[in-house]
Tab-separated table of C-alpha atoms and ligand atoms in Angstrom:
chain	number	residue	atom	x	y	z
A	180	MET	CA	-33.540	5.146	23.655
A	181	LEU	CA	-31.775	5.278	27.035
A	182	SER	CA	-33.863	5.098	30.155
A	183	GLN	CA	-33.536	7.877	32.715
A	184	SER	CA	-31.448	5.722	35.082
A	185	SER	CA	-29.013	4.446	32.460
A	186	ARG	CA	-28.564	8.017	31.268
A	187	ILE	CA	-27.637	9.029	34.841
A	188	GLN	CA	-25.328	6.017	35.008
A	189	THR	CA	-23.594	7.092	31.792
A	190	ILE	CA	-23.145	10.594	33.145
A	191	LEU	CA	-21.735	9.207	36.390
A	192	VAL	CA	-19.278	6.974	34.542
A	193	ILE	CA	-18.120	9.877	32.407
A	194	ALA	CA	-17.784	12.082	35.487
A	195	THR	CA	-15.789	9.419	37.313
A	196	VAL	CA	-13.445	8.871	34.393
A	197	TRP	CA	-13.023	12.609	34.026
A	198	LEU	CA	-12.309	13.077	37.747
A	199	ALA	CA	-9.814	10.200	37.789
A	200	THR	CA	-8.024	11.678	34.794
A	201	PHE	CA	-8.093	15.095	36.394
A	202	PHE	CA	-6.617	13.871	39.694
A	203	THR	CA	-3.929	11.831	37.951
A	204	PHE	CA	-3.066	14.933	35.991
A	205	THR	CA	-2.934	17.249	39.018
A	206	LYS	CA	-0.975	14.679	41.002
A	207	ALA	CA	1.633	14.503	38.274
A	208	GLN	CA	1.687	18.275	37.975
A	209	ALA	CA	1.566	19.135	41.668
A	210	VAL	CA	5.225	19.641	42.426
A	211	ARG	CA	5.370	21.303	45.769
A	212	THR	CA	7.314	24.511	45.809
A	213	GLN	CA	8.526	26.821	48.507
A	214	ALA	CA	5.685	29.162	47.501
A	215	ASP	CA	3.228	26.709	49.116
A	216	ASP	CA	4.828	27.271	52.532
A	217	PRO	CA	3.874	30.021	54.992
A	218	ILE	CA	7.546	31.068	55.246
A	219	ASN	CA	10.745	30.146	53.413
A	220	ILE	CA	13.368	27.653	54.569
A	221	VAL	CA	15.957	30.271	55.578
A	222	GLY	CA	16.817	29.906	59.266
A	223	THR	CA	18.016	27.421	61.875
A	224	TRP	CA	15.702	24.456	62.462
A	225	THR	CA	16.040	22.255	65.529
A	226	THR	CA	14.289	19.257	67.045
A	227	GLY	CA	12.675	19.443	70.476
A	228	SER	CA	13.670	22.389	72.619
A	229	GLY	CA	16.618	23.283	70.406
A	230	GLN	CA	19.506	22.089	72.574
A	231	VAL	CA	21.236	20.787	69.466
A	232	ALA	CA	21.687	23.703	67.091
A	233	THR	CA	24.103	24.549	64.330
A	234	GLY	CA	26.812	27.112	65.027
A	235	LEU	CA	29.755	27.559	67.348
A	236	ASN	CA	27.960	26.093	70.398
A	237	PHE	CA	27.945	22.677	68.755
A	238	PHE	CA	31.246	22.466	66.906
A	239	ASN	CA	34.337	24.636	67.126
A	240	PRO	CA	36.331	24.390	63.888
A	241	LEU	CA	39.361	26.206	65.329
A	242	ASN	CA	40.305	23.526	67.832
A	243	GLN	CA	37.995	20.932	66.241
A	244	THR	CA	36.016	20.083	69.328
A	245	PHE	CA	32.403	19.161	69.823
A	246	ASN	CA	30.550	20.689	72.722
A	247	VAL	CA	28.415	17.638	73.583
A	248	PRO	CA	24.811	18.777	74.205
A	249	LYS	CA	22.812	17.440	77.168
A	250	VAL	CA	20.303	15.657	74.969
A	251	GLY	CA	20.227	14.222	71.471
A	252	GLY	CA	18.763	16.145	68.577
A	253	GLN	CA	19.173	17.383	65.049
A	254	SER	CA	19.539	20.784	63.484
A	255	TYR	CA	19.720	22.127	59.946
A	256	SER	CA	20.344	25.701	58.851
A	257	PHE	CA	19.807	27.290	55.457
A	258	THR	CA	20.763	30.699	54.093
A	259	SER	CA	19.098	32.638	51.298
A	260	ASP	CA	22.314	32.428	49.241
A	261	GLY	CA	22.374	28.625	49.077
A	262	HIS	CA	24.428	27.532	52.097
A	263	TRP	CA	23.492	24.894	54.658
A	264	GLU	CA	24.887	23.504	57.894
A	265	GLN	CA	23.982	20.462	59.950
A	266	ALA	CA	24.445	19.442	63.585
A	267	LEU	CA	23.416	15.924	64.561
A	268	PHE	CA	23.630	14.227	67.940
A	269	ILE	CA	22.057	10.848	67.433
A	270	PHE	CA	22.008	7.554	69.290
A	271	THR	CA	22.146	4.230	67.542
A	272	ALA	CA	22.303	0.686	68.888
A	273	ASP	CA	25.782	-0.849	68.809
A	274	PRO	CA	25.231	-3.977	66.697
A	275	ALA	CA	27.975	-5.858	68.562
A	276	ASN	CA	26.503	-4.916	71.928
A	277	PRO	CA	22.799	-4.030	71.683
A	278	ASN	CA	22.612	-2.757	75.267
A	279	CYS	CA	25.197	-0.093	74.561
A	280	ALA	CA	23.859	2.831	72.629
A	281	GLN	CA	26.361	4.616	70.459
A	282	ALA	CA	26.340	8.363	70.429
A	283	GLN	CA	27.267	9.995	67.162
A	284	LEU	CA	27.991	13.674	66.740
A	285	ILE	CA	28.100	14.990	63.194
A	286	TRP	CA	28.826	18.439	61.911
A	287	GLN	CA	29.107	19.495	58.284
A	288	HIS	CA	28.216	22.353	56.002
A	289	GLY	CA	28.234	23.263	52.325
A	290	THR	CA	25.870	24.374	49.594
A	291	PHE	CA	22.324	23.311	48.785
A	292	THR	CA	19.941	23.488	45.857
A	293	MET	CA	16.170	23.427	45.869
A	294	ASN	CA	15.407	21.283	42.812
A	295	GLN	CA	12.560	21.746	40.303
A	296	ASN	CA	10.870	18.551	41.512
A	297	GLY	CA	10.631	19.772	45.100
A	298	SER	CA	13.660	17.896	46.435
A	299	LEU	CA	16.708	19.280	48.248
A	300	SER	CA	20.315	18.420	47.433
A	301	LEU	CA	22.716	19.170	50.291
A	302	THR	CA	26.344	19.058	49.195
A	303	PRO	CA	29.056	19.242	51.859
A	304	TYR	CA	32.408	20.974	51.496
A	305	ILE	CA	34.749	17.999	51.287
A	306	GLY	CA	37.206	18.031	54.164
A	307	ASP	CA	35.273	20.293	56.530
A	308	GLY	CA	32.826	17.824	58.113
A	309	ARG	CA	33.648	16.000	61.355
A	310	GLN	CA	32.136	13.208	63.389
A	311	LEU	CA	32.695	11.810	66.852
A	312	ILE	CA	31.424	8.404	67.901
A	313	GLN	CA	31.160	7.546	71.576
A	314	ASN	CA	30.267	4.140	72.950
A	315	GLY	CA	27.867	4.384	75.890
A	316	CYS	CA	29.263	1.327	77.708
A	317	THR	CA	32.997	1.533	77.347
A	318	GLN	CA	33.010	5.325	77.729
A	319	VAL	CA	35.907	5.300	75.329
A	320	SER	CA	35.618	8.250	73.004
A	321	SER	CA	36.775	7.674	69.507
A	322	SER	CA	38.813	10.451	68.059
A	323	ILE	CA	37.238	12.962	65.745
A	324	THR	CA	37.242	11.820	62.133
A	325	SER	CA	36.377	13.371	58.792
A	326	TYR	CA	32.778	13.138	57.674
A	327	ASP	CA	31.601	13.995	54.172
A	328	GLN	CA	28.129	12.805	53.338
A	329	ALA	CA	25.899	14.433	50.744
A	330	GLU	CA	22.240	14.399	51.698
A	331	TYR	CA	19.245	14.250	49.393
A	332	MET	CA	15.793	15.119	50.704
A	333	GLN	CA	13.038	13.753	48.481
A	334	SER	CA	10.724	16.550	49.582
A	335	PHE	CA	10.010	18.969	52.408
A	336	TYR	CA	7.357	21.339	53.655
A	337	ILE	CA	6.913	23.974	56.369
A	338	ARG	CA	3.806	24.282	58.547
A	339	GLN	CA	2.702	26.214	61.593
A	340	GLU	CA	1.834	24.398	64.808
A	341	TRP	CA	1.618	24.965	68.560
A	342	HIS	CA	5.007	24.440	70.176
A	343	PHE	CA	5.735	24.923	73.881
A	344	GLY	CA	2.603	26.991	74.278
A	345	SER	CA	3.095	29.324	71.351
A	346	GLY	CA	2.839	29.240	67.608
A	347	GLY	CA	5.908	28.003	65.797
A	348	TYR	CA	6.968	26.829	62.390
A	349	TYR	CA	8.299	23.367	61.759
A	350	LEU	CA	10.168	21.893	58.835
A	351	GLN	CA	9.312	18.394	57.678
A	352	MET	CA	11.904	16.826	55.399
A	353	TYR	CA	11.788	13.371	53.808
A	354	GLU	CA	15.038	11.512	53.248
A	355	PHE	CA	16.134	10.026	49.895
A	356	ASP	CA	14.067	6.884	50.572
A	357	GLY	CA	11.014	8.720	51.878
A	358	THR	CA	11.818	8.255	55.579
A	359	PRO	CA	10.489	11.308	57.419
A	360	LYS	CA	13.016	13.313	59.412
A	361	PRO	CA	11.811	14.457	62.830
A	362	TRP	CA	9.991	17.785	62.893
A	363	MET	CA	12.459	20.631	63.245
A	364	TRP	CA	11.301	23.927	64.677
A	365	LEU	CA	12.369	27.324	63.455
A	366	THR	CA	14.687	28.499	66.230
A	367	TYR	CA	16.765	31.293	64.665
A	368	LYS	CA	15.934	33.500	61.708
A	369	PRO	CA	18.372	34.686	60.391
A	370	PRO	CA	20.168	31.374	60.964
A	371	GLN	CA	22.858	30.768	63.589
A	372	MET	CA	25.752	29.262	61.653
A	373	LEU	CA	29.523	29.014	61.425
A	374	PRO	CA	31.150	30.836	58.495
A	375	THR	CA	29.416	29.535	55.371
A	376	GLN	CA	32.513	29.327	53.166
A	377	GLN	CA	34.800	26.290	53.029
A	378	LEU	CA	36.951	26.260	56.179
A	379	LYS	CA	39.513	23.616	55.263
A	380	GLN	CA	41.827	25.991	53.413
A	381	THR	CA	41.164	29.092	55.448
A	382	VAL	CA	40.763	28.118	59.100
A	383	TYR	CA	42.425	24.701	59.199
A	384	GLY	CA	45.193	25.819	56.854
A	385	HIS	CA	45.822	28.876	58.966
A	386	VAL	CA	45.890	26.887	62.214
A	387	ASN	CA	48.285	24.297	60.721
A	388	HIS	CA	50.713	26.899	59.503
A	389	SER	CA	50.675	29.191	62.491
B	184	NAG	C1	38.040	24.879	72.135
B	184	NAG	O1	37.740	26.258	72.064
B	184	NAG	C2	36.592	26.634	72.823
B	184	NAG	C3	36.312	28.110	72.555
B	184	NAG	O2	37.465	28.893	72.685
B	184	NAG	C4	36.830	26.340	74.304
B	184	NAG	O3	35.698	26.678	75.057
B	184	NAG	C5	37.147	24.862	74.471
B	184	NAG	O4	37.457	24.596	75.801
B	184	NAG	C6	38.295	24.449	73.550
B	184	NAG	N1	38.472	23.006	73.681
B	184	NAG	C7	39.677	22.450	73.785
B	184	NAG	C8	39.682	20.949	73.915
B	184	NAG	O5	40.690	23.090	73.751
B	185	NAG	C1	14.619	15.368	41.371
B	185	NAG	O1	15.628	16.253	40.926
B	185	NAG	C2	16.950	15.911	41.347
B	185	NAG	C3	17.888	17.010	40.876
B	185	NAG	O2	17.719	17.292	39.525
B	185	NAG	C4	17.319	14.544	40.783
B	185	NAG	O3	18.618	14.177	41.221
B	185	NAG	C5	16.316	13.514	41.265
B	185	NAG	O4	16.599	12.252	40.697
B	185	NAG	C6	14.895	13.942	40.910
B	185	NAG	N1	13.961	12.998	41.508
B	185	NAG	C7	12.972	12.445	40.829
B	185	NAG	C8	12.105	11.498	41.582
B	185	NAG	O5	12.772	12.705	39.643
């Protein structure tokens, strides 16, 4: 016959095993979905005060020029019909000359899918994306080159937080390897974007043949 304390012990062991099984199960099942967020992903999201934002202010596809913002930052936009756009102005150390930061401007757009497992696949229109790399020391601007880079976000979520003295929504995305992207604040809803269809044939083709 079991004593009172060993009976309690048995119950505790069973409870622990059951809880562990339960949490393993829920963890495996708990794929985050957009339904868990206070609002959906549609809109323009920007870091900081939003000086880098997608749309015509950042990149002009007609004459293919970047309008270099005053400060670095990142911006992503998403539409409800599966289009995305990105504007990045990032600084990286020049490996050959560590004291000279390199400025990199990237613009691209395309289509995106929100996958069953909570990840995001961002597919660019090949031929539309552009980048500009500037070296901070030589002040020599490289010319604008093509940039086509698919992006895969392992996961993302949206939360509400105080931002510049008022309530705002931020988007947290995690890159393919789990690296968190900086928080991006909802700045425009509906999003501020360039035309969401492929521009290479329409705009560039038109410009080249005019
Ligand atoms: C490109 O077009 C924009 C908008 O019309 C204009 O503000 C800008 O000066 C142009 N840049 C060049 C290099 O022509
Ligand atoms: C999540 O889904 C995407 C698209 O189907 C797939 O490419 C990716 O490998 C999946 N990730 C994991 C961890 O299963």
